[in-house]
Short mmCIF file of C-alpha atoms in Angstrom, two decimals:
data_model
loop_
_atom_site.label_atom_id
_atom_site.label_comp_id
_atom_site.label_asym_id
_atom_site.label_seq_id
_atom_site.Cartn_x
_atom_site.Cartn_y
_atom_site.Cartn_z
CA UNK F 1 -87.98 35.07 19.58
CA UNK F 2 -91.69 35.16 20.69
CA UNK F 3 -93.27 38.54 20.71
CA UNK F 4 -94.51 39.96 23.57
CA UNK F 5 -97.67 39.74 22.46
CA UNK F 6 -96.89 35.96 22.00
CA UNK F 7 -95.69 35.67 25.46
CA UNK F 8 -98.75 37.31 26.38
CA UNK F 9 -101.72 34.75 24.89
CA UNK F 10 -99.82 32.33 25.78
CA UNK F 11 -99.78 33.30 29.35
CA UNK F 12 -102.91 33.76 29.46
CA UNK F 13 -103.41 30.64 27.79
CA UNK F 14 -101.72 28.62 30.32
CA UNK F 15 -103.86 30.49 33.04
CA UNK F 16 -107.32 29.37 32.13
CA UNK F 17 -106.13 26.16 31.06
CA UNK F 18 -103.92 25.12 34.24
CA UNK F 19 -104.12 28.20 36.33
CA UNK F 20 -100.70 28.15 36.42
CA UNK F 21 -99.44 32.08 36.29
CA UNK F 22 -96.68 32.64 33.35
CA UNK F 23 -95.19 35.66 34.93
CA UNK F 24 -93.26 38.42 32.82
CA UNK F 25 -89.57 37.70 33.21
CA UNK F 26 -90.41 33.66 32.07
CA UNK F 27 -89.88 34.22 28.72
CA UNK F 28 -86.67 32.01 28.73
CA UNK F 29 -88.59 29.18 30.68
CA UNK F 30 -90.42 29.32 26.87
CA UNK F 31 -87.65 29.36 24.88
CA UNK F 32 -85.84 26.07 27.02
CA UNK F 33 -89.05 24.71 27.18
CA UNK F 34 -90.31 24.49 23.82
CA UNK F 35 -87.06 24.86 21.77
CA UNK F 36 -87.11 21.04 21.47
CA UNK F 37 -90.88 20.53 20.88
CA UNK F 38 -90.07 23.16 18.09
CA UNK F 39 -87.89 20.89 16.29
CA UNK F 40 -89.76 17.68 16.72
CA UNK F 41 -92.75 18.76 15.63
CA UNK F 42 -91.27 20.16 12.66
CA UNK F 43 -91.72 24.25 13.17
CA UNK F 44 -88.82 26.78 11.99
CA UNK F 45 -89.08 28.90 14.71
CA UNK F 46 -90.24 29.20 18.12
CA UNK F 47 -92.78 31.97 16.82
CA UNK F 48 -94.28 29.74 14.26
CA UNK F 49 -94.54 26.98 17.33
CA UNK F 50 -96.81 29.34 19.39
CA UNK F 51 -98.82 30.94 16.15
CA UNK F 52 -99.97 27.12 15.74
CA UNK F 53 -100.77 26.81 19.60
CA UNK F 54 -102.27 29.90 19.84
CA UNK F 55 -104.49 29.14 17.05
CA UNK F 56 -105.94 25.89 18.60
CA UNK F 57 -105.82 24.08 15.38
CA UNK F 58 -103.76 21.03 16.74
CA UNK F 59 -105.60 19.26 20.24
CA UNK F 60 -102.27 17.28 20.63
CA UNK F 61 -99.87 20.05 19.96
CA UNK F 62 -101.37 22.13 22.28
CA UNK F 63 -101.39 19.75 25.12
CA UNK F 64 -97.35 18.70 24.40
CA UNK F 65 -96.86 22.80 25.14
CA UNK F 66 -98.79 23.34 28.60
CA UNK F 67 -97.31 20.26 29.73
CA UNK F 68 -94.03 21.37 28.64
CA UNK F 69 -94.68 25.30 30.35
CA UNK F 70 -96.31 23.92 33.50
CA UNK F 71 -93.47 24.30 36.33
CA UNK F 72 -94.34 20.78 38.37
CA UNK F 73 -92.19 21.83 41.42
CA UNK F 74 -93.15 18.12 42.93
CA UNK F 75 -90.73 15.48 42.02
CA UNK F 76 -89.33 11.91 42.72
CA UNK F 77 -87.55 11.19 45.87
CA UNK F 78 -87.51 14.75 46.50
CA UNK F 79 -84.59 15.69 48.88
CA UNK F 80 -82.47 12.29 48.55
CA UNK F 81 -81.33 12.81 51.90
CA UNK F 82 -84.86 12.34 53.47
CA UNK F 83 -85.19 8.84 51.70
CA UNK F 84 -81.82 8.47 52.05
CA UNK F 85 -82.19 8.78 56.41
CA UNK F 86 -85.70 6.74 55.66
CA UNK F 87 -83.98 4.26 54.27
CA UNK F 88 -80.36 3.75 56.43
CA UNK F 89 -82.35 4.76 59.80
CA UNK F 90 -85.72 4.78 59.83
CA UNK F 91 -87.07 1.95 58.42
CA UNK F 92 -84.08 -0.33 59.69
CA UNK F 93 -85.11 0.94 63.36
CA UNK F 94 -88.55 -0.02 62.93
CA UNK F 95 -87.90 -3.04 61.42
CA UNK F 96 -86.50 -3.93 64.94
CA UNK F 97 -89.16 -2.06 67.38
CA UNK F 98 -91.85 -3.56 65.76
CA UNK F 99 -91.07 -7.01 64.59
CA UNK F 100 -93.41 -8.25 67.11
CA UNK F 101 -96.76 -6.64 65.73
CA UNK F 102 -95.11 -6.86 62.42
CA UNK F 103 -97.31 -3.58 61.13
CA UNK F 104 -95.77 -0.07 59.90
CA UNK F 105 -97.94 3.19 58.62
CA UNK F 106 -96.44 6.10 56.36
CA UNK F 107 -98.63 9.27 55.88
CA UNK F 108 -97.47 11.41 53.03
CA UNK F 109 -100.00 14.33 54.00
CA UNK F 110 -99.75 16.69 51.32
CA UNK F 111 -99.29 14.27 48.46
CA UNK F 112 -100.13 16.23 45.09
CA UNK F 113 -99.87 14.23 42.47
CA UNK F 114 -98.51 11.38 43.50
CA UNK F 115 -94.67 11.38 43.35
CA UNK F 116 -93.59 11.28 47.10
CA UNK F 117 -96.42 8.37 48.23
CA UNK F 118 -95.11 6.10 45.45
CA UNK F 119 -91.32 7.30 45.68
CA UNK F 120 -92.35 6.09 49.65
CA UNK F 121 -93.31 2.32 48.26
CA UNK F 122 -90.81 1.94 45.42
CA UNK F 123 -87.83 3.02 48.40
CA UNK F 124 -89.67 0.32 50.90
CA UNK F 125 -90.26 -1.99 47.73
CA UNK F 126 -86.71 -2.16 46.67
CA UNK F 127 -85.19 -2.11 49.78
CA UNK F 128 -87.00 -3.97 52.40
CA UNK F 129 -88.15 -6.97 50.89
CA UNK F 130 -88.40 -8.82 54.36
CA UNK F 131 -91.91 -5.78 54.71
CA UNK F 132 -93.78 -8.32 52.17
CA UNK F 133 -94.76 -9.94 54.59
CA UNK F 134 -95.77 -7.08 57.00
CA UNK F 135 -98.72 -5.02 57.25
CA UNK F 136 -97.94 -2.05 55.54
CA UNK F 137 -99.85 1.37 55.62
CA UNK F 138 -99.08 3.59 53.15
CA UNK F 139 -101.61 6.78 53.59
CA UNK F 140 -101.62 9.45 51.15
CA UNK F 141 -103.97 12.66 51.12
CA UNK F 142 -104.18 15.68 49.81
CA UNK F 143 -106.68 18.84 50.23
CA UNK F 144 -107.11 18.61 46.59
CA UNK F 145 -109.83 15.92 45.13
CA UNK F 146 -107.81 16.81 41.77
CA UNK F 147 -105.13 15.93 42.55
CA UNK F 148 -106.04 13.21 44.97
CA UNK F 149 -107.81 11.71 41.94
CA UNK F 150 -104.50 12.28 39.22
CA UNK F 151 -102.09 10.95 42.52
CA UNK F 152 -104.04 7.64 42.67
CA UNK F 153 -104.31 7.33 39.15
CA UNK F 154 -100.73 7.20 39.06
CA UNK F 155 -100.38 8.37 35.27
CA UNK F 156 -97.87 10.31 34.28
CA UNK F 157 -96.04 12.62 31.30
CA UNK F 158 -92.11 11.97 30.43
CA UNK F 159 -91.66 15.67 32.42
CA UNK F 160 -92.79 14.66 35.57
CA UNK F 161 -90.63 10.94 35.53
CA UNK F 162 -87.84 13.16 34.57
CA UNK F 163 -87.92 14.20 37.90
CA UNK F 164 -85.90 12.57 39.90
CA UNK F 165 -87.21 8.88 39.63
CA UNK F 166 -83.50 6.85 38.69
CA UNK F 167 -84.64 5.69 35.18
CA UNK F 168 -83.96 2.19 36.68
CA UNK F 169 -86.61 2.65 38.63
CA UNK F 170 -88.64 3.95 35.95
CA UNK F 171 -88.11 0.99 34.02
CA UNK F 172 -88.84 -1.56 36.92
CA UNK F 173 -91.94 -0.04 38.26
CA UNK F 174 -93.60 1.89 35.46
CA UNK F 175 -95.13 0.90 31.82
CA UNK F 176 -96.28 2.78 29.21
CA UNK F 177 -98.76 3.94 26.49
CA UNK F 178 -98.01 6.26 24.30
CA UNK F 179 -96.48 9.33 26.32
CA UNK F 180 -97.96 8.49 29.35
CA UNK F 181 -96.05 6.41 31.98
CA UNK F 182 -98.22 4.52 34.43
CA UNK F 183 -97.50 3.44 37.61
CA UNK F 184 -97.55 -0.49 38.18
CA UNK F 185 -100.18 -2.05 39.72
CA UNK F 186 -98.06 -3.39 42.23
CA UNK F 187 -96.60 -0.29 43.43
CA UNK F 188 -100.42 1.54 43.56
CA UNK F 189 -101.72 -1.34 45.51
CA UNK F 190 -98.85 -0.17 48.36
CA UNK F 191 -101.27 2.98 49.05
CA UNK F 192 -104.26 4.58 49.80
CA UNK F 193 -104.95 7.65 48.28
CA UNK F 194 -107.91 10.34 50.61
CA UNK F 195 -108.88 13.77 50.81
CA UNK F 196 -107.88 15.72 53.90
CA UNK F 197 -107.65 18.91 54.79
CA UNK F 198 -104.70 19.30 57.55
CA UNK F 199 -106.29 21.86 60.09
CA UNK F 200 -109.72 19.23 60.05
CA UNK F 201 -110.19 15.70 61.61
CA UNK F 202 -106.75 13.27 60.98
CA UNK F 203 -106.53 9.65 60.02
CA UNK F 204 -106.35 7.59 63.25
CA UNK F 205 -102.75 6.69 64.55
CA UNK F 206 -100.41 5.99 65.11
CA UNK F 207 -98.61 7.18 62.08
CA UNK F 208 -94.70 5.84 62.10
CA UNK F 209 -93.64 7.65 59.67
CA UNK F 210 -95.20 11.21 58.54
CA UNK F 211 -93.92 12.92 55.29
CA UNK F 212 -95.63 16.41 56.18
CA UNK F 213 -93.53 18.76 53.54
CA UNK F 214 -93.65 21.85 51.42
CA UNK F 215 -97.05 22.31 53.40
CA UNK F 216 -96.72 24.28 56.25
CA UNK F 217 -95.59 27.55 54.17
CA UNK F 218 -98.45 27.70 53.29
CA UNK F 219 -100.56 28.81 56.95
CA UNK F 220 -99.80 31.13 59.61
CA UNK F 221 -98.37 30.73 62.97
CA UNK F 222 -101.30 29.92 64.65
CA UNK F 223 -102.84 27.05 61.96
CA UNK F 224 -99.21 25.38 62.19
CA UNK F 225 -99.38 25.51 65.75
CA UNK F 226 -102.64 23.56 65.67
CA UNK F 227 -101.30 21.03 63.08
CA UNK F 228 -98.29 20.35 64.96
CA UNK F 229 -100.43 19.65 68.16
CA UNK F 230 -101.87 17.24 65.81
CA UNK F 231 -98.99 15.75 64.73
CA UNK F 232 -98.20 15.00 68.73
CA UNK F 233 -101.15 13.33 68.58
CA UNK F 234 -101.08 11.09 65.48
CA UNK F 235 -96.66 10.13 65.35
CA UNK F 236 -95.91 7.33 67.56
CA UNK F 237 -93.86 7.75 70.55
CA UNK F 238 -90.62 7.08 68.06
CA UNK F 239 -92.28 7.58 65.16
CA UNK F 240 -90.53 10.50 62.44
CA UNK F 241 -91.81 14.06 60.75
CA UNK F 242 -90.37 14.61 57.41
CA UNK F 243 -90.57 18.20 57.13
CA UNK F 244 -89.51 20.64 54.25
CA UNK F 245 -86.70 22.43 54.07
CA UNK F 246 -88.02 25.68 54.75
CA UNK F 247 -90.22 24.32 57.75
CA UNK F 248 -89.60 23.70 61.28
CA UNK F 249 -91.20 23.27 64.89
CA UNK F 250 -88.88 26.18 66.04
CA UNK F 251 -90.67 28.67 68.19
CA UNK F 252 -93.99 27.64 66.91
CA UNK F 253 -94.44 24.38 69.62
CA UNK F 254 -92.26 22.58 72.34
CA UNK F 255 -92.23 18.87 72.21
CA UNK F 256 -89.90 18.42 69.03
CA UNK F 257 -86.32 16.92 68.44
CA UNK F 258 -84.52 17.75 65.56
CA UNK F 259 -82.77 13.89 64.36
CA UNK F 260 -78.93 14.75 64.31
CA UNK F 261 -77.33 14.62 60.68
CA UNK F 262 -80.89 15.00 59.18
CA UNK F 263 -81.64 18.04 57.26
CA UNK F 264 -85.66 18.32 58.69
CA UNK F 265 -86.58 15.08 60.43
CA UNK F 266 -87.83 15.24 63.57
CA UNK F 267 -89.38 12.84 66.48
CA UNK F 268 -91.37 13.85 69.61
CA UNK F 269 -89.42 15.07 72.74
CA UNK F 270 -87.93 11.72 74.61
CA UNK F 271 -88.06 9.51 71.35
CA UNK F 272 -86.04 6.54 70.11
CA UNK F 273 -82.77 8.22 69.31
CA UNK F 274 -82.37 9.60 72.71
CA UNK F 275 -82.43 6.01 73.80
CA UNK F 276 -79.54 4.87 71.86
CA UNK F 277 -77.56 8.05 73.32
CA UNK F 278 -77.29 9.99 70.44
CA UNK F 279 -78.25 13.75 71.27
CA UNK F 280 -81.41 15.44 68.73
CA UNK F 281 -81.42 19.38 69.22
CA UNK F 282 -84.22 20.55 71.50
CA UNK F 283 -86.49 23.05 69.28
CA UNK A 1 -61.42 22.92 39.85
CA UNK A 2 -64.46 22.64 38.58
CA UNK A 3 -65.78 19.40 36.76
CA UNK A 4 -65.94 19.21 32.81
CA UNK A 5 -68.37 17.66 30.92
CA UNK A 6 -68.99 17.08 26.70
CA UNK A 7 -72.00 17.39 25.06
CA UNK A 8 -72.69 15.56 21.82
CA UNK A 9 -75.46 16.44 20.26
CA UNK A 10 -76.74 17.55 16.70
CA UNK A 11 -79.54 20.51 17.70
CA UNK A 12 -77.52 23.33 18.65
CA UNK A 13 -80.44 25.05 20.80
CA UNK A 14 -80.43 21.47 22.94
CA UNK A 15 -76.61 22.22 22.91
CA UNK A 16 -76.77 25.73 23.83
CA UNK A 17 -79.92 25.18 27.15
CA UNK A 18 -77.25 21.95 28.12
CA UNK A 19 -74.50 24.30 28.12
CA UNK A 20 -76.26 26.99 29.97
CA UNK A 21 -77.83 24.85 32.38
CA UNK A 22 -74.43 23.19 33.34
CA UNK A 23 -72.59 26.27 33.31
CA UNK A 24 -74.67 27.65 35.92
CA UNK A 25 -74.47 24.44 37.67
CA UNK A 26 -70.48 25.17 37.59
CA UNK A 27 -68.97 22.74 35.10
CA UNK A 28 -66.85 23.75 32.08
CA UNK A 29 -68.38 22.81 28.76
CA UNK A 30 -67.13 21.30 25.50
CA UNK A 31 -69.89 20.12 22.76
CA UNK A 32 -69.82 18.16 19.44
CA UNK A 33 -72.11 18.07 16.88
CA UNK A 34 -72.14 14.39 16.45
CA UNK A 35 -70.09 11.15 18.10
CA UNK A 36 -67.21 11.04 15.38
CA UNK A 37 -66.71 15.17 16.47
CA UNK A 38 -66.68 14.10 20.03
CA UNK A 39 -64.15 10.90 19.47
CA UNK A 40 -62.03 13.31 17.78
CA UNK A 41 -61.99 15.03 20.96
CA UNK A 42 -61.34 12.69 22.95
CA UNK A 43 -58.28 12.00 20.88
CA UNK A 44 -57.16 15.40 22.05
CA UNK A 45 -58.13 15.63 25.74
CA UNK A 46 -58.27 14.27 28.38
CA UNK A 47 -62.12 12.55 29.06
CA UNK A 48 -64.49 14.56 30.79
CA UNK A 49 -66.19 13.54 34.26
CA UNK A 50 -69.48 13.62 32.05
CA UNK A 51 -71.30 12.95 29.46
CA UNK A 52 -74.30 14.10 28.14
CA UNK A 53 -75.40 12.01 25.23
CA UNK A 54 -78.08 12.61 22.38
CA UNK A 55 -79.41 9.42 20.95
CA UNK A 56 -80.30 10.09 16.78
CA UNK A 57 -78.00 11.82 15.00
CA UNK A 58 -76.12 11.87 11.89
CA UNK A 59 -73.77 9.27 11.10
CA UNK A 60 -72.81 7.49 14.99
CA UNK A 61 -75.84 6.99 16.86
CA UNK A 62 -76.12 7.79 20.51
CA UNK A 63 -76.14 4.47 21.84
CA UNK A 64 -72.80 3.76 19.67
CA UNK A 65 -71.25 6.19 20.87
CA UNK A 66 -71.95 4.65 24.65
CA UNK A 67 -71.17 1.17 23.31
CA UNK A 68 -67.94 2.39 22.11
CA UNK A 69 -66.88 4.41 24.93
CA UNK A 70 -67.73 1.40 27.23
CA UNK A 71 -65.41 -0.45 24.80
CA UNK A 72 -62.32 2.38 25.64
CA UNK A 73 -59.55 1.73 28.61
CA UNK A 74 -59.99 5.64 29.52
CA UNK A 75 -63.72 6.13 29.49
CA UNK A 76 -65.64 2.14 30.31
CA UNK A 77 -66.64 3.31 33.54
CA UNK A 78 -67.32 6.91 32.94
CA UNK A 79 -70.51 8.64 33.99
CA UNK A 80 -73.22 8.88 30.97
CA UNK A 81 -76.01 10.54 30.64
CA UNK A 82 -78.18 10.21 28.07
CA UNK A 83 -80.43 13.75 27.07
CA UNK A 84 -82.48 12.92 24.46
CA UNK A 85 -86.34 12.88 22.74
CA UNK A 86 -86.51 8.81 22.59
CA UNK A 87 -89.05 8.38 25.13
CA UNK A 88 -89.80 4.40 24.11
CA UNK A 89 -89.31 2.62 27.50
CA UNK A 90 -87.95 -0.63 25.52
CA UNK A 91 -85.71 1.68 23.13
CA UNK A 92 -84.35 3.97 26.88
CA UNK A 93 -83.79 -0.22 29.10
CA UNK A 94 -81.85 -0.69 25.48
CA UNK A 95 -79.79 2.35 26.35
CA UNK A 96 -79.55 1.29 30.34
CA UNK A 97 -78.13 -2.19 29.28
CA UNK A 98 -75.78 -0.62 26.55
CA UNK A 99 -74.31 1.32 29.30
CA UNK A 100 -75.87 4.40 29.71
CA UNK A 101 -76.15 5.62 33.60
CA UNK A 102 -79.21 7.60 33.14
CA UNK A 103 -81.25 9.00 31.45
CA UNK A 104 -82.89 12.60 30.70
CA UNK A 105 -86.61 12.65 27.99
CA UNK A 106 -86.81 15.74 25.72
CA UNK A 107 -88.26 18.31 26.43
CA UNK A 108 -86.34 19.14 29.92
CA UNK A 109 -86.06 21.43 32.82
CA UNK A 110 -83.54 22.18 34.29
CA UNK A 111 -84.15 20.76 37.76
CA UNK A 112 -84.08 17.34 35.71
CA UNK A 113 -80.57 17.85 35.36
CA UNK A 114 -79.90 18.68 38.44
CA UNK A 115 -81.68 15.97 40.19
CA UNK A 116 -80.17 13.47 37.49
CA UNK A 117 -76.77 14.80 38.53
CA UNK A 118 -77.56 14.05 41.93
CA UNK A 119 -78.87 10.65 41.53
CA UNK A 120 -75.22 10.21 39.90
CA UNK A 121 -73.24 11.60 42.66
CA UNK A 122 -71.83 14.12 40.43
CA UNK A 123 -71.36 17.87 41.26
CA UNK A 124 -69.46 20.58 39.80
CA UNK A 125 -66.41 20.69 42.55
CA UNK A 126 -66.87 17.48 43.98
CA UNK A 127 -66.84 14.00 44.00
#
């Protein structure tokens, strides 16, 4: 077991180097994340490993420990239901409705380290090979320029590719150099990355599929309303808005209908779902 | 009735962590310290709903064990999630070709286990 002093010193180091806060009470996290690394690196106890890390004598070891401790809530194909809906309903509809223009625009509006836009690109490449002859534009933005740069590099640790990425897709769409896994140039070429604050100017529409998940939760109601108005102005009339599980336009703004059977997917009121005789929930 | 899982790993700490995660997810957990011990377990028990298999172990390796599972009528289609420190993609491809269904590289998080179970369509109570 590690001592309270070791936990405190490790927390300080983690905050200094990654800005991630390891709160008191998360000792179990240290134990579960570092125990196997302790064995792999040949340390007899967790305490010995932490002592070595705090001495900062082995940069490679410290990098592994910080990577192991950094809780990254982002995963590939986060919320499988959203990607299932994309494959079973949204894109098939778009293939029909946009057959004349053969253009499709998707936007991952809070892309963080890139897992979401890469998941979109991989899903399209895997499930809709016919889109290869279309003009498909996947935009990916984040407010944090460091995250945008990171996402554009498309390089991930084993901990990150462990999260939500089917192993067959890792083998197919990534290459490996040392401990890092690189997204293939083919998948990277499908995406354009840029820095964007969602309360500032938006890219020109129309956007057919907008993934804006787990970002509204950080804003107050007025800001959410302004953002939803921007969504209305940018989303194609029959486009789809994918929100995070704790996010909704309900009681904030009118004009959106929830797609039946989907956890948190919306369309502008009067969009395609109604034309097909479905009964979306008005919010 | 809760589904059960068999963890095959010589690292008792990995077994402890994995057991805790799987129990919290509602699984009944069995464990074996080697592939040979797992085979002995299967001689007296029904195959579990899920195998969690390490690669490098004394005696029969995890991949050899997966190959063995695939040769048995009762486990030819059993879901196998490898949980191992082996991170080389060529080696991972080898494990998948032999019959592992999914793969987690150590160290891992609880969330990674949950997401891999979702990919396999396995939950403690359903499927």
